[in-house]
Amino acid sequence: MTSPIRTERHGDVLVIISDNPPVNALGQAVRAGLATGVEQALGDDSIRAVVIRCDGRTFFAGADITEFGKAPQSPSLPEALDKLEASDKPVVAAIHGTALGGGCEVALACHYRVAVPSAKIGLPEVKLGLIPGAAGTQRLPRLVGAEAALPLVAVGDPISAKKAQAIGLIDEIVGEDSLEADAIAFARSKIGQAVSRSSEGTANEDGIRNPDIFDQFRAQNGRKMRGFDAPNAAVAAVKAAGELSYADGVKKERELFMQLMNGTQSKAMRHYFFAERAANKINDVPADTPLIPINKVGVIGAGTMGGGIAMNFLSAGIPVTILEMQQEALDRGTSVIRKNYENTAKRGRMTMEQVEGAMGLLTSTLDYADLADCDLVIEAVYENMDVKKQVFAKLDEVVKQGAILASNTSYLNVDEIATATQRPGYVLGLHFFSPANVMKLLEIVRGANTRDDVLATSMKLAKKIGKVAAVSGVCPGFIGNRMLSQRQAQANKLIMEGANYWDVDDVLLEFGFPMGPFQMGDLAGIDIGWHRDPSKVTTVREALCAAGRFGQKNGKGFYDYDEARNRTPSDEVKQIIADFAAREGNAQRDISKDEIRERLLYPMVNEGAKILEEKMAQRASDIDVVWINGYGWPLYTGGPMFWATTVGLDAVVAGLEKHGLPASHYLRQKADAGNGFD
Ligand code: COA
């Protein structure tokens, strides 16, 4: 096998080049090649400096994740990097694309770093449930200080070349199109000088003098870090860089790294990394399917959903025409969009020019004819089959042939909607989640007749607007809401049988969800759909409305709320539920949190299994992608199907049976086969 690493001589500078597509991951052959390249430079007196760069779209984008969990192959990255750093001839990293994870650690082990303006640098290991494992947590704080290192190591978002230069991570920004030549010139300028090794740096003194920064950092990022092991380990590792010698710090990093690597969280998060990418692929749609150009989008409905959907495209620079029935609703909708953008600008995440730029792409109309030249129209009107069919029939009349017609329905039959048109091949579901400009998930609902190019275009578009997409077949509620309804049914049953509703919420909170179903009800408003007739109360929610409890909006719903919106369980509500249960003939009993958890989550897994059996999802990991991005399922458990595998499918089946719930044929079959979901 030819090595992915080659060397080229430029006078007295040796350039070591990696060519390991797609992202120059640091697999064994790359590590070995790097070590050999450095040996070549050291063994040749005519070589006086070294540049390391990559071909293709990026500098090393990290360790090869596919090697994780397998037997290590020599040389390890730390070994290769120690050899590199020990060189007494200057070694310069020449960075383009994304220097991530192990790639950033390569750069840190080099004596100097130059980058093109568009480069990004970061240590995203925490996002895989890990910390850097090739001395990144020890070299970085010594180079840039603990305060600057903390967010890089413990949050994991990459930074721009400019920011990296500002904190001292990059020595020089070079020409976008002259990276190699500029890096060679830079390396030459360092010949004859003592090399600068980041392992020997002392910039971490700010951390030593002010140990409070670590607690402050934890306090500031508490919400983001809740439940995750890796960010805490990352903070501990950076702290160790200020307290221990370099050699001991590296040992500490290794210890923390190995704990994480062998734990369930990192396995789950690595599963998710590949799950998200797999979800992008539609099994029977060829990767080279020609795409439909999308240069103009129509959105029907300027309410919360329509407005949020429109913002996705405006933010991505795609013109949108938004349609409403009444001028007043149209004006309200567009002013909400503007306000949302202005709020983003106030928080410093957008400039006012960008706000005006996005708003400049928005056209509003009351006339369907204005949608004629749209390449894609998304309908976000009232969730009612007749209304949707009318809208689609109208769209079929006015919108040009070849355009995609999409429904944002969250549970209606997309095939039936498509019958209202003469072009069912161009119809599909694009199910956004509220708030649609924020939530990452896009459920793409594939109708029986949806064309390949329509699907492929929608997948590509999802990526362009920053969404994570997963494909669902047509079934009530699709993947996400179909499983949610199982959880909700159990939540309602549990409180009828005597479970405290706050225990139901707390079980989900403790599991890692941002909130439970009753808190969610309070937040959304439990009076949605309330008929205002206290004599016709048929559900607990209606009983609460009859008692004037509408949710957070009036300070009391399932919970009582104080000024700061802290929730306290309400005796009144507990009594309302008990009365309601008595009326229905339900005996109340104490219900443990274990039972609550099993009854909420196992039926979801069971429904997921049915979804797979019916081929409504292409693969189990797509279901994980849906639940993590659309419903706040905790990432560190890998999603419902991965989690079920870690719990053991036989345990899930046994749990369902224990609670008198049926386990599906497919779940039993998988449990008997003993190998979990694939
Ligand atoms: N190891 C192995 N494979 C990797 C990889 C890695 N570190 N990083 C990316 N890949 C693979 C992806 O699985 C994908 O494979 P596929 O085409 O078979 O699906 C391919 O490379 C392209 O990646 P993709 O993410 O689709 O490309 P992109 O251009 O959108 O993004 C990156 C590129 C590098 C920004 C992104 O892949 C990334 O963030 N990678 C992980 C970086 C990381 O966490 N490094 C630290 C590891 S310790």
XYZ file of C-alpha atoms and ligand atoms in Angstrom:
726
model
C 0.000 0.000 0.000
C 1.323 3.442 -0.817
C 1.719 5.809 2.110
C -0.734 8.710 2.364
C 2.297 10.810 3.333
C 4.879 12.078 0.851
C 7.699 14.573 1.187
C 8.925 17.286 -1.150
C 12.148 19.240 -0.884
C 12.157 22.985 -1.359
C 15.845 23.782 -0.956
C 16.628 23.462 2.729
C 12.974 22.998 3.746
C 11.296 19.588 3.739
C 7.546 19.707 3.176
C 5.661 16.736 4.604
C 2.329 16.340 2.827
C -0.651 14.230 3.795
C -3.093 13.051 1.159
C -5.693 10.978 2.964
C -9.163 11.887 1.707
C -11.784 12.866 2.594
C -10.591 14.748 5.688
C -6.972 13.636 6.280
C -7.964 11.735 9.407
C -4.898 10.650 11.388
C -5.078 6.910 10.825
C -2.124 4.605 11.471
C -0.556 5.064 8.019
C -0.677 8.846 8.397
C 0.899 8.744 11.861
C 3.629 6.394 10.673
C 4.254 8.595 7.628
C 4.547 11.707 9.782
C 7.074 10.022 12.076
C 9.107 8.823 9.074
C 8.978 12.280 7.503
C 10.419 13.851 10.628
C 13.143 11.172 10.813
C 14.029 11.950 7.203
C 14.363 15.654 8.022
C 16.449 15.002 11.114
C 18.749 12.558 9.330
C 19.547 14.929 6.489
C 21.964 17.762 7.266
C 20.911 19.698 4.199
C 17.376 20.014 5.593
C 17.100 22.890 8.072
C 13.358 23.299 8.565
C 10.108 21.361 8.082
C 6.596 22.298 6.958
C 3.633 19.992 7.477
C 0.594 20.484 5.281
C -2.299 18.550 3.778
C -3.706 18.083 0.309
C -7.423 18.153 -0.313
C -10.100 20.084 1.481
C -8.570 20.250 4.938
C -5.648 19.982 7.325
C -5.955 16.867 9.534
C -9.569 16.916 10.779
C -8.837 14.619 13.678
C -8.029 11.145 14.803
C -9.575 8.463 12.617
C -12.804 7.896 14.506
C -13.255 4.505 12.875
C -10.136 3.310 14.781
C -11.655 4.214 18.174
C -12.423 1.262 20.377
C -10.070 -0.988 18.375
C -6.616 -2.252 19.421
C -4.137 0.653 19.163
C -1.656 0.480 16.309
C 1.792 1.942 16.617
C 2.919 4.638 16.388
C 0.309 6.274 18.589
C -0.413 9.929 17.929
C 1.330 11.027 21.175
C 4.453 9.075 20.143
C 4.493 10.603 16.667
C 3.910 14.099 18.055
C 6.587 13.844 20.755
C 9.058 12.891 18.069
C 7.977 15.857 15.998
C 8.185 18.353 18.851
C 11.591 17.056 19.963
C 13.106 18.092 16.604
C 15.679 20.851 16.915
C 14.908 21.948 13.361
C 11.868 24.228 13.267
C 8.622 22.482 12.294
C 5.751 24.610 10.974
C 2.123 23.533 10.613
C 0.541 25.025 7.489
C -3.192 24.991 8.108
C -6.164 25.227 5.765
C -9.714 23.914 6.161
C -10.335 22.575 9.639
C -7.539 21.592 12.037
C -9.648 19.650 14.462
C -8.958 17.334 17.361
C -5.822 15.336 16.623
C -5.195 17.784 13.775
C -5.084 20.652 16.226
C -2.787 18.539 18.406
C -0.434 18.037 15.452
C -0.368 21.812 15.075
C 0.288 22.247 18.801
C 3.223 19.857 18.671
C 4.733 21.803 15.771
C 6.937 24.676 16.868
C 4.988 27.246 14.853
C 1.602 27.454 13.177
C 0.543 29.461 10.146
C -2.953 29.389 8.672
C -4.991 30.770 5.794
C -7.725 33.272 6.770
C -10.559 30.782 6.154
C -9.056 28.067 8.389
C -10.757 26.905 11.560
C -9.070 25.353 14.540
C -10.517 23.463 17.439
C -10.649 20.526 19.791
C -14.134 19.062 19.279
C -13.396 15.820 21.185
C -15.940 16.717 23.899
C -18.582 16.435 21.223
C -17.595 12.793 20.908
C -17.651 12.372 24.683
C -13.860 12.549 24.880
C -11.036 14.930 25.625
C -7.947 15.353 23.458
C -5.658 12.396 24.038
C -2.404 13.459 22.414
C -1.371 16.092 24.974
C -3.675 18.761 23.543
C -5.012 19.581 27.002
C -1.447 20.081 28.236
C 0.178 21.865 25.317
C -2.701 24.256 24.592
C -2.944 25.893 28.051
C 0.835 26.219 28.140
C 0.676 28.009 24.811
C -2.401 30.256 25.183
C -3.237 30.232 28.900
C -5.908 28.324 30.756
C -8.641 30.876 30.297
C -8.426 30.826 26.503
C -7.915 27.057 26.480
C -10.993 26.197 28.568
C -13.747 26.879 26.024
C -11.725 25.253 23.251
C -11.209 22.045 25.228
C -14.429 21.859 27.260
C -17.010 23.287 24.819
C -15.298 22.193 21.633
C -16.434 24.846 19.147
C -13.722 25.619 16.571
C -12.426 29.179 16.257
C -11.398 31.215 13.228
C -7.792 31.745 12.233
C -8.113 35.371 13.301
C -9.341 34.464 16.786
C -6.662 31.787 17.012
C -4.035 34.383 16.203
C -5.464 36.736 18.829
C -5.029 34.133 21.577
C -1.590 33.066 20.375
C -2.544 29.739 18.874
C -1.586 30.847 15.358
C 1.665 32.697 14.742
C 0.862 34.154 11.355
C -2.048 34.364 8.946
C -0.836 33.778 5.413
C -2.288 34.193 1.932
C -5.407 32.164 1.152
C -3.822 30.948 -2.098
C -0.169 30.875 -1.127
C -0.151 28.677 1.960
C 2.722 26.422 1.027
C 5.051 29.145 -0.228
C 4.299 31.391 2.727
C 4.754 28.553 5.208
C 8.114 27.669 3.639
C 9.234 31.311 3.890
C 8.055 31.423 7.513
C 9.919 28.197 8.338
C 13.063 29.571 6.722
C 12.832 32.708 8.866
C 13.072 30.508 11.971
C 16.195 28.616 10.905
C 19.002 29.024 13.397
C 16.720 30.142 16.240
C 15.922 28.066 19.304
C 12.641 26.282 18.577
C 9.545 27.093 20.593
C 7.951 23.998 22.139
C 4.453 24.408 23.567
C 5.077 21.654 26.118
C 7.719 23.958 27.628
C 5.509 27.059 27.673
C 4.346 28.780 30.836
C 1.471 30.901 29.569
C -0.827 29.069 31.936
C 0.142 31.295 34.846
C -3.223 33.058 34.736
C -4.801 29.741 35.670
C -2.349 29.088 38.450
C -2.827 32.511 39.960
C -6.563 32.503 39.604
C -7.932 29.043 40.211
C -11.440 30.557 40.361
C -11.615 30.603 36.562
C -12.315 26.880 36.560
C -15.316 27.142 38.878
C -16.505 30.240 37.042
C -16.295 28.387 33.773
C -18.275 25.453 35.191
C -20.911 27.821 36.552
C -21.211 29.706 33.251
C -21.547 26.559 31.193
C -23.545 24.490 33.670
C -26.594 24.084 31.492
C -24.658 23.052 28.426
C -22.575 20.581 30.430
C -25.446 19.011 32.408
C -25.196 15.246 32.366
C -22.102 15.119 30.143
C -18.935 13.518 31.576
C -16.413 14.839 29.057
C -16.617 18.608 29.694
C -15.878 18.082 33.381
C -12.921 15.886 32.528
C -11.787 18.573 30.085
C -11.832 21.237 32.794
C -9.925 18.903 35.131
C -7.294 18.280 32.451
C -6.740 21.983 31.758
C -6.538 22.636 35.491
C -3.929 19.885 35.773
C -1.821 21.669 33.156
C -1.386 24.502 35.653
C -0.766 22.284 38.656
C 1.407 19.439 37.404
C 4.605 19.064 35.449
C 4.121 18.481 31.732
C 4.914 14.764 32.061
C 2.482 14.293 34.956
C -0.142 16.402 33.196
C 0.084 14.147 30.158
C -0.392 11.111 32.429
C -3.451 12.738 33.973
C -4.851 13.506 30.526
C -4.353 9.876 29.486
C -6.099 8.620 32.602
C -9.119 10.870 32.022
C -9.111 10.073 28.307
C -9.118 6.295 28.884
C -11.979 6.542 31.383
C -14.054 8.426 28.842
C -13.065 6.215 25.932
C -14.205 3.113 27.806
C -17.422 4.699 29.089
C -20.878 4.468 27.557
C -21.249 8.195 26.854
C -18.448 8.390 24.334
C -19.612 5.209 22.598
C -23.065 6.786 22.351
C -21.743 10.073 21.026
C -19.519 8.377 18.464
C -22.537 6.361 17.397
C -24.383 9.637 16.952
C -21.570 11.194 14.882
C -21.921 8.450 12.280
C -25.719 8.275 12.703
C -26.089 11.909 11.648
C -24.018 11.317 8.558
C -25.766 8.025 7.716
C -29.160 9.724 8.014
C -28.143 11.885 5.076
C -28.029 8.880 2.799
C -31.183 7.462 1.305
C -30.630 3.785 0.622
C -32.303 3.488 -2.756
C -31.588 6.983 -4.055
C -28.282 7.106 -5.972
C -25.762 9.607 -4.575
C -25.383 11.214 -8.015
C -29.100 11.931 -8.487
C -29.323 15.312 -10.266
C -30.622 18.061 -8.001
C -33.367 20.612 -8.646
C -31.963 24.141 -8.265
C -33.719 25.951 -5.409
C -33.398 29.688 -5.947
C -36.702 30.858 -4.567
C -38.923 29.441 -1.853
C -42.601 30.049 -1.111
C -44.041 29.640 2.380
C -47.767 29.484 3.012
C -48.759 30.734 6.420
C -46.995 33.539 8.294
C -47.738 32.223 11.782
C -45.085 30.998 14.205
C -44.314 27.949 12.088
C -44.395 29.592 8.652
C -42.339 32.531 9.873
C -39.752 30.250 11.461
C -39.522 28.158 8.297
C -39.068 31.278 6.161
C -36.202 32.465 8.397
C -34.189 29.331 7.633
C -34.052 30.192 3.967
C -33.591 33.937 4.428
C -30.640 33.260 6.726
C -29.125 31.016 4.057
C -29.503 33.779 1.445
C -32.440 32.210 -0.419
C -35.305 34.592 -1.342
C -38.676 33.743 0.209
C -42.209 34.776 -0.708
C -44.541 34.349 2.237
C -48.299 34.132 1.745
C -51.199 34.725 4.126
C -54.963 35.059 3.770
C -55.289 38.444 5.487
C -53.097 41.547 5.306
C -53.098 41.890 9.077
C -51.772 38.361 9.655
C -49.174 38.923 6.945
C -47.968 42.157 8.564
C -47.873 40.538 11.985
C -45.902 37.576 10.618
C -43.287 39.666 8.825
C -42.822 41.943 11.814
C -42.218 38.911 14.047
C -39.538 37.724 11.625
C -37.887 41.140 11.756
C -38.099 41.237 15.543
C -36.503 37.782 15.822
C -33.602 38.895 13.642
C -33.217 42.145 15.569
C -33.098 40.212 18.836
C -30.351 38.029 17.390
C -28.492 41.196 16.419
C -28.932 42.604 19.932
C -27.286 39.498 21.315
C -24.380 40.191 18.980
C -24.895 37.128 16.823
C -25.797 39.084 13.705
C -25.003 42.550 12.392
C -27.754 45.010 11.467
C -26.548 44.783 7.852
C -27.173 41.047 7.986
C -30.648 41.672 9.422
C -31.441 44.048 6.557
C -29.880 41.618 4.087
C -32.146 38.795 5.262
C -35.253 40.993 5.378
C -34.434 42.274 1.899
C -34.895 38.734 0.597
C -38.439 38.514 1.978
C -41.504 39.306 -0.120
C -44.985 39.079 1.337
C -48.159 38.486 -0.600
C -51.864 37.667 -0.394
C -51.912 36.300 -3.922
C -51.106 32.687 -4.828
C -50.064 33.813 -8.308
C -46.937 35.328 -6.730
C -45.742 31.810 -5.910
C -45.755 30.797 -9.584
C -41.991 30.917 -10.077
C -40.958 29.353 -6.748
C -38.778 26.243 -6.933
C -40.108 24.972 -3.627
C -43.278 25.856 -1.748
C -43.772 24.775 1.855
C -47.236 24.857 3.306
C -47.553 25.565 7.045
C -51.288 26.067 7.462
C -53.802 24.682 9.930
C -53.445 20.927 10.535
C -56.567 19.740 8.735
C -56.713 17.411 5.727
C -59.384 19.336 3.824
C -57.590 22.635 4.274
C -54.272 21.123 3.203
C -55.841 19.535 0.133
C -57.328 22.849 -0.915
C -53.945 24.517 -0.562
C -52.219 21.825 -2.610
C -54.863 21.916 -5.337
C -54.335 25.660 -5.575
C -50.551 25.262 -5.627
C -50.822 22.667 -8.361
C -52.709 25.209 -10.456
C -50.367 28.163 -10.021
C -46.843 26.934 -9.295
C -44.603 26.119 -12.266
C -44.051 22.490 -13.271
C -40.950 20.892 -11.793
C -41.256 22.746 -8.494
C -41.375 20.870 -5.184
C -44.562 21.121 -3.142
C -44.020 20.345 0.534
C -46.266 20.066 3.545
C -45.122 20.850 7.056
C -47.745 18.515 8.476
C -46.731 16.786 11.689
C -48.965 13.746 11.346
C -51.310 13.873 8.326
C -51.045 11.437 5.413
C -48.746 13.012 2.829
C -49.908 10.576 0.129
C -53.463 11.730 0.571
C -52.368 15.364 0.410
C -50.523 14.544 -2.836
C -53.756 13.286 -4.442
C -54.959 16.896 -4.527
C -52.322 17.549 -7.211
C -51.539 16.236 -10.684
C -47.887 15.842 -9.655
C -47.638 13.525 -6.658
C -43.990 12.852 -7.551
C -43.146 16.404 -6.543
C -44.954 16.245 -3.202
C -43.329 15.364 0.116
C -43.395 16.315 3.782
C -40.869 18.734 5.233
C -41.636 18.592 8.928
C -39.916 21.400 10.829
C -39.920 21.565 14.623
C -40.891 24.612 16.592
C -39.223 27.113 16.842
C -38.437 26.267 13.239
C -35.563 28.726 12.929
C -33.839 27.147 15.949
C -34.601 23.420 16.161
C -32.094 21.310 14.252
C -34.333 18.512 13.040
C -36.000 18.292 9.662
C -38.111 15.164 9.201
C -38.347 14.534 5.469
C -41.475 12.539 4.737
C -41.203 10.378 1.661
C -44.517 9.777 -0.053
C -45.281 6.640 -2.033
C -44.673 8.577 -5.260
C -42.040 11.103 -4.200
C -39.355 11.296 -6.900
C -35.693 10.626 -6.182
C -34.581 14.091 -7.297
C -37.169 15.704 -5.015
C -35.839 13.724 -2.057
C -32.177 14.259 -2.899
C -32.757 17.993 -3.350
C -34.538 18.217 0.002
C -31.670 16.424 1.782
C -29.138 18.772 0.260
C -31.243 21.807 1.061
C -31.571 20.679 4.683
C -27.795 20.774 5.004
C -27.656 24.191 3.367
C -30.057 25.660 5.924
C -28.194 24.045 8.809
C -30.669 21.293 9.598
C -30.084 17.671 10.445
C -32.377 15.645 8.227
C -33.855 12.189 8.609
C -36.243 10.444 6.239
C -39.535 8.966 7.412
C -42.144 6.980 5.553
C -45.801 7.957 5.665
C -47.418 6.841 8.920
C -49.392 8.777 11.545
C -46.978 11.119 13.368
C -44.051 9.898 11.245
C -41.043 8.821 13.325
C -40.940 11.487 16.018
C -44.536 12.205 16.982
C -45.500 8.561 16.549
C -43.079 7.637 19.338
C -43.939 10.733 21.369
C -47.592 9.741 21.477
C -46.603 6.458 23.178
C -44.717 8.372 25.845
C -47.537 10.862 26.308
C -50.123 8.095 26.647
C -48.079 6.521 29.435
C -47.514 9.876 31.148
C -51.270 10.440 31.246
C -51.951 6.891 32.477
C -49.282 7.128 35.143
C -50.813 10.184 36.785
C -54.237 8.552 36.653
C -52.800 5.573 38.506
C -51.310 7.736 41.227
C -47.841 8.803 40.044
C -46.973 12.350 41.020
C -46.926 14.398 37.853
C -43.765 16.142 39.028
C -42.106 12.736 39.403
C -42.980 12.032 35.780
C -41.315 15.295 34.751
C -38.354 14.759 37.063
C -37.694 11.243 35.763
C -37.278 12.655 32.260
C -35.236 15.583 33.536
C -32.928 13.236 35.426
C -32.642 11.063 32.338
C -31.370 14.148 30.515
C -34.352 15.667 28.701
C -34.559 19.454 29.031
C -38.081 19.124 30.437
C -40.901 16.710 31.073
C -44.353 16.558 29.435
C -46.251 18.478 32.109
C -43.703 21.285 32.270
C -43.842 21.351 28.493
C -47.637 21.622 28.640
C -47.351 24.602 30.966
C -44.822 26.271 28.716
C -46.886 25.830 25.548
C -50.129 26.755 27.364
C -52.558 24.069 28.469
C -55.521 26.082 27.224
C -54.673 25.399 23.579
C -57.945 24.072 22.183
C -59.825 24.744 25.475
C -63.556 24.955 24.696
C -64.282 27.224 27.700
C -67.176 25.131 28.938
C -66.475 23.886 32.491
C -69.500 21.587 32.343
C -67.865 19.553 29.569
C -64.609 18.490 31.162
C -63.302 15.193 29.791
C -59.526 15.417 30.349
C -57.197 16.519 33.140
C -56.058 19.413 30.998
C -59.626 20.594 30.641
C -60.144 20.190 34.375
C -57.134 22.454 34.948
C -58.452 25.039 32.499
C -61.841 24.936 34.245
C -59.946 25.784 37.449
C -58.337 28.767 35.706
C -54.933 27.097 35.369
C -53.677 27.867 31.853
C -49.932 27.329 32.209
C -46.936 29.616 32.664
C -48.784 32.461 30.963
C -51.006 33.047 34.027
C -48.586 31.764 36.652
C -50.336 28.460 37.250
C -50.820 25.313 35.244
C -49.737 21.893 36.410
C -47.296 23.853 38.579
C -47.452 27.142 40.447
C -44.893 29.615 39.108
C -43.147 32.463 40.891
C -41.898 35.666 39.278
C -38.706 33.955 38.157
C -40.756 31.120 36.637
C -39.563 28.593 39.202
C -42.072 25.775 39.395
C -43.611 24.301 42.547
C -45.903 21.261 42.478
C -49.462 22.203 43.339
C -51.629 20.401 45.900
C -54.679 21.727 44.120
C -53.611 20.040 40.893
C -52.772 16.786 42.646
C -56.307 16.870 44.052
C -57.853 17.685 40.667
C -56.024 14.697 39.184
C -57.063 12.425 42.068
C -60.718 13.511 41.732
C -60.572 12.978 38.028
C -59.040 9.528 38.453
C -61.707 8.584 41.026
C -64.427 9.636 38.630
C -62.895 7.420 35.967
C -62.740 4.566 38.449
C -58.927 4.503 38.695
C -57.442 3.309 41.977
C -54.397 5.376 42.960
C -51.172 3.800 44.225
C -47.589 4.828 44.874
C -45.514 4.485 41.732
C -41.721 4.344 41.846
C -39.472 6.423 39.634
C -38.082 3.219 38.127
C -41.525 2.177 36.995
C -42.177 5.657 35.634
C -38.954 5.620 33.634
C -39.566 2.184 32.201
C -43.152 2.943 31.275
C -42.243 6.224 29.608
C -39.235 5.041 27.647
C -39.682 1.346 26.829
C -42.923 1.843 24.860
C -41.043 4.408 22.772
C -38.389 1.840 21.939
C -41.136 -0.644 21.149
C -42.766 1.839 18.771
C -39.355 2.510 17.221
C -39.059 -1.225 16.580
C -42.437 -1.226 14.839
C -41.359 1.755 12.757
C -38.323 -0.255 11.656
C -40.330 -3.383 10.972
C -42.706 -1.382 8.783
C -39.677 0.221 7.108
C -40.918 3.691 7.995
C -37.334 4.496 9.059
C -34.376 3.314 6.996
C -32.265 2.399 9.990
C -32.398 2.438 13.781
C -29.841 5.242 13.942
C -32.159 7.544 11.943
C -34.634 7.253 14.810
C -31.870 8.313 17.196
C -31.137 11.329 15.008
C -34.814 12.342 15.091
C -35.126 12.106 18.844
C -31.853 13.808 19.688
C -32.434 16.765 17.375
C -36.190 17.176 17.578
C -37.165 16.228 21.107
C -34.160 16.769 23.378
C -33.336 13.097 23.929
C -29.930 13.283 25.678
C -27.118 12.955 23.189
C -24.897 11.151 25.686
C -27.207 8.120 25.647
C -27.028 7.925 21.842
C -30.795 8.189 21.192
C -33.633 5.788 22.049
C -32.562 2.857 19.894
C -28.869 2.987 20.829
C -29.843 3.439 24.466
C -32.127 0.400 24.299
C -29.224 -1.632 22.995
C -27.031 -0.500 25.891
C -29.814 -1.381 28.360
C -30.264 -4.751 26.639
C -33.255 -5.486 24.427
C -34.178 -8.482 26.569
C -34.386 -6.130 29.563
C -36.644 -3.807 27.551
C -38.934 -6.711 26.599
C -38.998 -7.942 30.213
C -39.743 -4.408 31.431
C -42.652 -4.034 29.021
C -44.078 -7.374 30.116
C -43.679 -6.529 33.788
C -45.874 -3.463 33.248
C -48.423 -5.337 31.186
C -47.420 -3.630 27.945
C -47.125 -5.591 24.702
C -43.675 -6.010 23.128
C -43.735 -5.994 19.335
C -42.780 -8.999 17.278
C -39.733 -7.209 15.853
C -38.442 -6.117 19.265
C -38.748 -9.680 20.581
C -36.999 -11.032 17.509
C -34.120 -8.592 17.970
C -33.953 -9.335 21.694
C -33.826 -13.079 21.002
C -31.076 -12.599 18.431
C -29.156 -10.836 21.204
C -27.436 -8.201 19.114
C -29.421 -5.023 19.647
C -30.455 -2.644 16.899
C -27.961 -2.145 14.102
N -12.445 10.048 11.266
C -12.995 9.242 10.333
N -13.869 9.667 9.413
C -14.188 10.962 9.419
C -13.668 11.858 10.368
C -12.762 11.366 11.308
N -12.172 12.134 12.230
N -14.170 13.070 10.142
C -14.995 12.953 9.087
N -15.005 11.677 8.654
C -15.734 11.148 7.494
C -17.234 11.275 7.664
O -17.775 10.165 8.336
C -17.703 11.364 6.229
O -17.731 10.061 5.712
P -18.821 9.625 4.626
O -18.602 10.550 3.470
O -18.506 8.210 4.366
O -20.145 9.829 5.311
C -16.593 12.108 5.534
O -15.437 11.967 6.375
C -16.858 13.579 5.315
O -17.260 14.170 6.549
P -18.463 15.209 6.635
O -18.645 15.511 8.063
O -19.624 14.695 5.869
O -17.844 16.439 5.848
P -17.945 17.982 6.155
O -17.156 18.657 5.098
O -19.356 18.373 6.387
O -17.201 18.210 7.543
C -15.478 18.007 9.204
C -15.844 17.945 7.702
C -14.033 17.610 9.324
C -15.689 19.418 9.735
C -16.384 17.028 9.978
O -16.329 15.776 9.364
C -15.997 16.824 11.418
O -16.356 17.623 12.272
N -15.290 15.717 11.697
C -14.960 15.311 13.045
C -13.851 16.100 13.575
C -13.539 15.626 14.952
O -14.380 15.484 15.812
N -12.278 15.405 15.156
C -11.820 15.007 16.424
C -11.678 13.551 16.417
S -10.671 13.127 17.759
